[in-house]
PDB file of C-alpha atoms and ligand atoms in Angstrom:
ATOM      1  CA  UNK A 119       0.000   0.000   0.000  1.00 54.00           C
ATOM      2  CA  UNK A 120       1.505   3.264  -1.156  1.00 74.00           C
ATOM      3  CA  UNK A 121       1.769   6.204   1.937  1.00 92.00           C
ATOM      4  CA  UNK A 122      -1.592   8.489  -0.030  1.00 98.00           C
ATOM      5  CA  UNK A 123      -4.158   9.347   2.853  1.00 98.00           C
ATOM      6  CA  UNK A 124      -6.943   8.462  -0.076  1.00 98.00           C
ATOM      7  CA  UNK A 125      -5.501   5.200  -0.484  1.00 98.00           C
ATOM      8  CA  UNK A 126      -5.468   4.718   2.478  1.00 98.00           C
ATOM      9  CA  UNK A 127      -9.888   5.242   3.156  1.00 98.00           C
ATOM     10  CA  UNK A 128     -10.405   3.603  -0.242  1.00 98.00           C
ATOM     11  CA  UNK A 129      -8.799   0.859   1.145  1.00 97.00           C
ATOM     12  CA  UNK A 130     -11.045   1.031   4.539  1.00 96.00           C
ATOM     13  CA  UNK A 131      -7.137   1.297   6.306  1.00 97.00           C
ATOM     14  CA  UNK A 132      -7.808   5.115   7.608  1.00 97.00           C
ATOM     15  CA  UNK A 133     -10.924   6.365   9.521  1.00 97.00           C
ATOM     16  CA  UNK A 134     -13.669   8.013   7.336  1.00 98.00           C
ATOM     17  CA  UNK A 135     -17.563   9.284   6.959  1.00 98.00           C
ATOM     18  CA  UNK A 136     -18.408   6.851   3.837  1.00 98.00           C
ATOM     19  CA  UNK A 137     -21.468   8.081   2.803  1.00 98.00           C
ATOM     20  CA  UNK A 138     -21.406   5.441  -0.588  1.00 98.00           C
ATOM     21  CA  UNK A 139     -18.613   2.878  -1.955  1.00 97.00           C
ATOM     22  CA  UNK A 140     -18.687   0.396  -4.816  1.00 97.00           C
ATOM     23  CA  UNK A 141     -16.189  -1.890  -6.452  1.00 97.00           C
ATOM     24  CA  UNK A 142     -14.748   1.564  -8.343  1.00 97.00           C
ATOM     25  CA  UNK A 143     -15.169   4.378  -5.972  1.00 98.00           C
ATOM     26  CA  UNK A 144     -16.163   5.686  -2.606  1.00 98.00           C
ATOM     27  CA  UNK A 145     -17.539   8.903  -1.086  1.00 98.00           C
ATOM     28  CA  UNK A 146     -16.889  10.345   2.032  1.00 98.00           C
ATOM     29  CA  UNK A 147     -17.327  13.109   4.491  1.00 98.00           C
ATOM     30  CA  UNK A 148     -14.778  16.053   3.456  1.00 98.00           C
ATOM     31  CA  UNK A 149     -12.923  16.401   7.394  1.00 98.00           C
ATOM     32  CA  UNK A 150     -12.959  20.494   6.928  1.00 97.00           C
ATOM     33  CA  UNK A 151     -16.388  20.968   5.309  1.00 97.00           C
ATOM     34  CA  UNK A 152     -17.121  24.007   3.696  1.00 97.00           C
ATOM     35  CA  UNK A 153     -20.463  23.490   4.005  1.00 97.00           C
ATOM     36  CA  UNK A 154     -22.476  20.997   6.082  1.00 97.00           C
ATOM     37  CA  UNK A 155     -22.111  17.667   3.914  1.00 98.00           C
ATOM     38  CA  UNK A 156     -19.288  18.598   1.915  1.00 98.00           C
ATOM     39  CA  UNK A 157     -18.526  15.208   0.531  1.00 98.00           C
ATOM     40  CA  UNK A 158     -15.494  13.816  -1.935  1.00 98.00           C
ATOM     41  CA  UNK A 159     -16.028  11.412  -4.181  1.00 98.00           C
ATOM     42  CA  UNK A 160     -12.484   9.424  -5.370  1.00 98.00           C
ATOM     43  CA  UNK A 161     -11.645   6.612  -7.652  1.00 98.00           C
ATOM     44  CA  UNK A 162     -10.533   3.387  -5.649  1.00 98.00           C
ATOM     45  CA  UNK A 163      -7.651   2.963  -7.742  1.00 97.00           C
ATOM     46  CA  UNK A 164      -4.648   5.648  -7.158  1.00 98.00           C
ATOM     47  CA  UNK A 165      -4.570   8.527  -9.746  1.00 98.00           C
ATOM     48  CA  UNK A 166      -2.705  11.525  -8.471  1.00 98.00           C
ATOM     49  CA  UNK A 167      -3.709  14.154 -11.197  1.00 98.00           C
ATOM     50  CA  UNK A 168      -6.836  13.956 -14.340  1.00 98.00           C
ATOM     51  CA  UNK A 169      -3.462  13.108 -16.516  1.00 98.00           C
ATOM     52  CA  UNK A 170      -3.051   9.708 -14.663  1.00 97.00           C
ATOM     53  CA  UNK A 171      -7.176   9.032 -14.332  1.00 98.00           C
ATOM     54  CA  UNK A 172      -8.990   6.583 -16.911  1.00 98.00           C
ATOM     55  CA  UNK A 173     -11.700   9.014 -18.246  1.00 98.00           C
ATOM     56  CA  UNK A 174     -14.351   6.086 -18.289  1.00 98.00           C
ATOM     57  CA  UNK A 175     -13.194   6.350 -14.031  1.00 98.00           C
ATOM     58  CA  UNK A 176     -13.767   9.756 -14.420  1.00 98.00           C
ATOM     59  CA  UNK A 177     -17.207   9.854 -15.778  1.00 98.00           C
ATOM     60  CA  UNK A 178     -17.824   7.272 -13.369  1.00 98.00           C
ATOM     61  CA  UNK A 179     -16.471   9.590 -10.607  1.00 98.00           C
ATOM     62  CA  UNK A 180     -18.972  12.413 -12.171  1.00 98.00           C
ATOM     63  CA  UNK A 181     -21.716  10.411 -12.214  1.00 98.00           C
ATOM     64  CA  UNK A 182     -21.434   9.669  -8.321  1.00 98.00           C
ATOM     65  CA  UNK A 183     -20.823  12.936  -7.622  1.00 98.00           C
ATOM     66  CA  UNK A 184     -24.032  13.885  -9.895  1.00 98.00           C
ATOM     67  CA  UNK A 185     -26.056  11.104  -7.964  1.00 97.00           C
ATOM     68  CA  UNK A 186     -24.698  12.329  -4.457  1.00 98.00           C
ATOM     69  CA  UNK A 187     -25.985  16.093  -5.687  1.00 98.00           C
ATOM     70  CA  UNK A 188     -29.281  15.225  -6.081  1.00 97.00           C
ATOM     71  CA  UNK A 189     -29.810  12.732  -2.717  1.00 98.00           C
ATOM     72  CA  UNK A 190     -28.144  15.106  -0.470  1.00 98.00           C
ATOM     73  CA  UNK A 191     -31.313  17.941  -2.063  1.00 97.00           C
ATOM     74  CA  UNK A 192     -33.491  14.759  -1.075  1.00 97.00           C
ATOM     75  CA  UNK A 193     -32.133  14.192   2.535  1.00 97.00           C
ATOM     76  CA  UNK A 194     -32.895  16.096   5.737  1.00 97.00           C
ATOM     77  CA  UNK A 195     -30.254  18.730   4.912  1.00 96.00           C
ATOM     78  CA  UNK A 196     -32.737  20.437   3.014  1.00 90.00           C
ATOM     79  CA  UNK A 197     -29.990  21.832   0.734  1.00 96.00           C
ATOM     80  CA  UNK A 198     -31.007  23.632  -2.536  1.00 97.00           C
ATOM     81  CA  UNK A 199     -28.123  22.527  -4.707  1.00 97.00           C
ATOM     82  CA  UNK A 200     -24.274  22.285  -4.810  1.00 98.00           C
ATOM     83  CA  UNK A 201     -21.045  23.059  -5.973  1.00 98.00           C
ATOM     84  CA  UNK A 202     -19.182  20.028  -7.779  1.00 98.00           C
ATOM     85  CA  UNK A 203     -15.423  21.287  -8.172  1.00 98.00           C
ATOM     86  CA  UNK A 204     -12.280  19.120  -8.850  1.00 98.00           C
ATOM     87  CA  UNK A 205      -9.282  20.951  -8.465  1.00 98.00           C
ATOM     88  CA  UNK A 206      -6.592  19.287 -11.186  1.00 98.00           C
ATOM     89  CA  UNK A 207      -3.263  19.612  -9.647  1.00 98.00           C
ATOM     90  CA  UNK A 208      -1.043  22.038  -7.619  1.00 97.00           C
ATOM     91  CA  UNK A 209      -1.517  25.234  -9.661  1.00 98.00           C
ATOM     92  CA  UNK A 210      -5.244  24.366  -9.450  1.00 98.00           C
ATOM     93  CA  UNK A 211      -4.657  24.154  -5.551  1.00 96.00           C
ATOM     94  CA  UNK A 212      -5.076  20.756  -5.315  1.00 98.00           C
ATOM     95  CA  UNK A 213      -3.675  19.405  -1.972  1.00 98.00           C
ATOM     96  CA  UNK A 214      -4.183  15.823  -2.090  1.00 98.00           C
ATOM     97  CA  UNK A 215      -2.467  13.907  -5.247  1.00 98.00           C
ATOM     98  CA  UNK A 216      -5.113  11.512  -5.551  1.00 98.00           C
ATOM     99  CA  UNK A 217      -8.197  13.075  -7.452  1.00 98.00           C
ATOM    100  CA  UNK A 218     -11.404  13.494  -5.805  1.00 98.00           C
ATOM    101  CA  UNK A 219     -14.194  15.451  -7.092  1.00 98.00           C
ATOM    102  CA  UNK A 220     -15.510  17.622  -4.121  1.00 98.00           C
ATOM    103  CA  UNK A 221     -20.096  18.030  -4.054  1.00 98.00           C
ATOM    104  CA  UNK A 222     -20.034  21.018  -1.533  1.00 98.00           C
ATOM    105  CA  UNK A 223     -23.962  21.541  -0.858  1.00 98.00           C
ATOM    106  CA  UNK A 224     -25.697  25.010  -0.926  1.00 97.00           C
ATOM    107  CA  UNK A 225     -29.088  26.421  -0.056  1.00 97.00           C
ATOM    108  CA  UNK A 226     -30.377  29.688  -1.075  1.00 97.00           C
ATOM    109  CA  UNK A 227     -29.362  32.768   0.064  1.00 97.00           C
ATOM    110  CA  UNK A 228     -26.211  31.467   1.721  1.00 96.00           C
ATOM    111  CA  UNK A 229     -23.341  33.538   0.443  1.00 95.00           C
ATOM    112  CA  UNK A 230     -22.370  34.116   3.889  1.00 95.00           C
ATOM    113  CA  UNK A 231     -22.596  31.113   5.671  1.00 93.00           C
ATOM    114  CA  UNK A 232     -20.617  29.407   2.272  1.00 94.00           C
ATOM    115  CA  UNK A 233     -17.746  32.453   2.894  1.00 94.00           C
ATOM    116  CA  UNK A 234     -17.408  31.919   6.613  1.00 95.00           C
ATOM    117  CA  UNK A 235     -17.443  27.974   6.200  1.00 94.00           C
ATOM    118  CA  UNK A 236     -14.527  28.616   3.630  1.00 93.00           C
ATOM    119  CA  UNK A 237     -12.181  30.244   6.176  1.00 94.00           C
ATOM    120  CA  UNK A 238     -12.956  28.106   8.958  1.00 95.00           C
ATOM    121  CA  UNK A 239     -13.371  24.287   7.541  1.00 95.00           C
ATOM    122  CA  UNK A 240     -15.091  23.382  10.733  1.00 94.00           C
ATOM    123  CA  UNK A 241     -16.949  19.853  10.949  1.00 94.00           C
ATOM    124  CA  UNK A 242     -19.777  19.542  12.878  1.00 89.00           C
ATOM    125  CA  UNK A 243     -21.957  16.170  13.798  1.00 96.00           C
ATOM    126  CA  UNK A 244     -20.313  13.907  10.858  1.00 97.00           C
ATOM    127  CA  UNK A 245     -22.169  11.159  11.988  1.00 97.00           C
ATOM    128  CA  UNK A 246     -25.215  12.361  11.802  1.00 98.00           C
ATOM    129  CA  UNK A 247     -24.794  14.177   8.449  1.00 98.00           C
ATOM    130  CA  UNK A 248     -23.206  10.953   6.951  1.00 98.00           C
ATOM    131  CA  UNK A 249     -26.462   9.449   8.179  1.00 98.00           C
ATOM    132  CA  UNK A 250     -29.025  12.199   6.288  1.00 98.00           C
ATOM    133  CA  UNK A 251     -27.111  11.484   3.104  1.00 98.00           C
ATOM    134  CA  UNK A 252     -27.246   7.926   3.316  1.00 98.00           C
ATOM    135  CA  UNK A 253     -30.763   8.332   3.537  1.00 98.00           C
ATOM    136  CA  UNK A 254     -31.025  10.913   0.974  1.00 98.00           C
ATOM    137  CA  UNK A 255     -29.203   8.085  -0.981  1.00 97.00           C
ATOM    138  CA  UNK A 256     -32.108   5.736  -0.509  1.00 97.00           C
ATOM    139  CA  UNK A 257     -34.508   7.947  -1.266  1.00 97.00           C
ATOM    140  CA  UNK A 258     -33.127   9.002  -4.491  1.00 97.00           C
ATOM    141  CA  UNK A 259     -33.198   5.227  -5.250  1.00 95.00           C
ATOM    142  CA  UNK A 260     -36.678   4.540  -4.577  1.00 95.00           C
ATOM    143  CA  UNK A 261     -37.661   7.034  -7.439  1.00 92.00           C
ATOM    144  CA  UNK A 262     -36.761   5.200 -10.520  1.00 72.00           C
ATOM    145  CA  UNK A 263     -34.399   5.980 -12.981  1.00 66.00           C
ATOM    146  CA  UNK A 264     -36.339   8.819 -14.723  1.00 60.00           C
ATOM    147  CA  UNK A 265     -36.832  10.412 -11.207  1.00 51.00           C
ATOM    148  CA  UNK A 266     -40.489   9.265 -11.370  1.00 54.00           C
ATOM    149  CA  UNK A 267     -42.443   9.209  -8.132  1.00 50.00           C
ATOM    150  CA  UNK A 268     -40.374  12.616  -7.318  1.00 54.00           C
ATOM    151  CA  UNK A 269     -42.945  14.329  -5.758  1.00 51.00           C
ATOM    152  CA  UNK A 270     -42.645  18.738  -6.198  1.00 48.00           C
ATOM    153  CA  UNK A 271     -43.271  20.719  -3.312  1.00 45.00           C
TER     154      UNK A 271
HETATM  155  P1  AMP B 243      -8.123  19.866  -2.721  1.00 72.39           P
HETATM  156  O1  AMP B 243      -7.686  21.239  -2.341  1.00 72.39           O
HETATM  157  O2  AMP B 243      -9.082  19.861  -3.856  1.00 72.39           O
HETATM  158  O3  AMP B 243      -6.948  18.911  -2.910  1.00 72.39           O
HETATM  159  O4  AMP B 243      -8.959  19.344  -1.475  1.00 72.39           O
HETATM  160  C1  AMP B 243      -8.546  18.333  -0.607  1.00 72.39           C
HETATM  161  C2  AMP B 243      -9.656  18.157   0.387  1.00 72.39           C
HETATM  162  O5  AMP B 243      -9.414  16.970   1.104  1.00 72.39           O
HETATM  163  C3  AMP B 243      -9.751  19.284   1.416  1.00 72.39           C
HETATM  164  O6  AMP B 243     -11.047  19.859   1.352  1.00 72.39           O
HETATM  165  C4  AMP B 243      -9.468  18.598   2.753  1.00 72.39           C
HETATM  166  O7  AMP B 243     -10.227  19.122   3.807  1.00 72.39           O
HETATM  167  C5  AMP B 243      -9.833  17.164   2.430  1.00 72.39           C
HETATM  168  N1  AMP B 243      -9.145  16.147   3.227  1.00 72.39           N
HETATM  169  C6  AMP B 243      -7.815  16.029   3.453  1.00 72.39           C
HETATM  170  N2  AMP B 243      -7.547  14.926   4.192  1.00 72.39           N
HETATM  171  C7  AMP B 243      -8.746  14.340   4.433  1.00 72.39           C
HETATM  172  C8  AMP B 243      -9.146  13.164   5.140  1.00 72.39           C
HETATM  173  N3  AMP B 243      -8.262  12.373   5.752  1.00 72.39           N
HETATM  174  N4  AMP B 243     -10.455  12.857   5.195  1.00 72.39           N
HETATM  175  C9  AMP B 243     -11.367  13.641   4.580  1.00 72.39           C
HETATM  176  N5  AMP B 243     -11.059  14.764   3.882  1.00 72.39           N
HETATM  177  C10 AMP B 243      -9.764  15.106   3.821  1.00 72.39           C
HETATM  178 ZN1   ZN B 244      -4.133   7.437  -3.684  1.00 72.39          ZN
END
């Protein structure tokens, strides 16, 4: 096993809030959230930069990422959409050479909250917000593909 702290949660060798994990990826709890359920989504496999990443991975990736978007809207968060940002390598500020595509949620009207959870990266009740996407998970599931059963408020 090779010394990258991603490698190392992929692997299930370092403590993390997994939120979703299949044979290719996982998805876990950002530790200095931006915003409440700030999540990272990460091939299993080691790729440090998008140059090193199998694009068919990398849609995969995006497709979690979209997926995680739309269940953490469903889940008890009560978030009204998100930022999905990779950042591709060091002049990109990317800190951690293993790429990871990062679903920060947002609500409306939160401009401030989002700039004062960018200075202070503060987690707060992982557990429980690993939980309420989980569940926002299965709910998203029990729509159907085309979203049907999706009911508008
Ligand atoms: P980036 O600047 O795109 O490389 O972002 C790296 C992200 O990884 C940051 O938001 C960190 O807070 C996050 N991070 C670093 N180490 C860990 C870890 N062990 N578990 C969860 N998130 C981490
Ligand atoms: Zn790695």
């Amino acid at each position: 096993m090779n010394d990258c702290a991603f490698c190392r949660i992929a692997a299930g060798e370092a403590p993390a809030d997994k939120v979703y994990e299949d044979d290719a990826l996982c998805a876990f709890l950002d530790i200095r959230p931006i915003t409440r359920g700030h999540t990272l989504v990460i091939p299993k496999q080691h790729a440090a930069e998008l140059e090193d990443l199998d694009p068919e991975v990398g849609a995969q990736v995006f497709r979690t990422g979209h997926r995680l978007a739309l269940a953490i809207r469903r889940s008890s968060l009560r978030t009204d959409g998100a930022n999905l940002v990779l950042n591709d390598g060091k002049a990109a500020f990317q800190t951690v050479p293993h790429v990871h595509l990062h679903v920060v949620p947002r609500r409306h009207g939160d401009t401030f909250r989002f700039a004062q959870g960018f200075l202070l990266r503060r987690s707060r009740d992982p557990i429980a917000t690993a939980s309420a996407i989980r569940h926002g998970i299965v709910t998203l599931d029990t729509e159907g593909p085309a979203g049907e059963g999706r009911t508008e408020e």
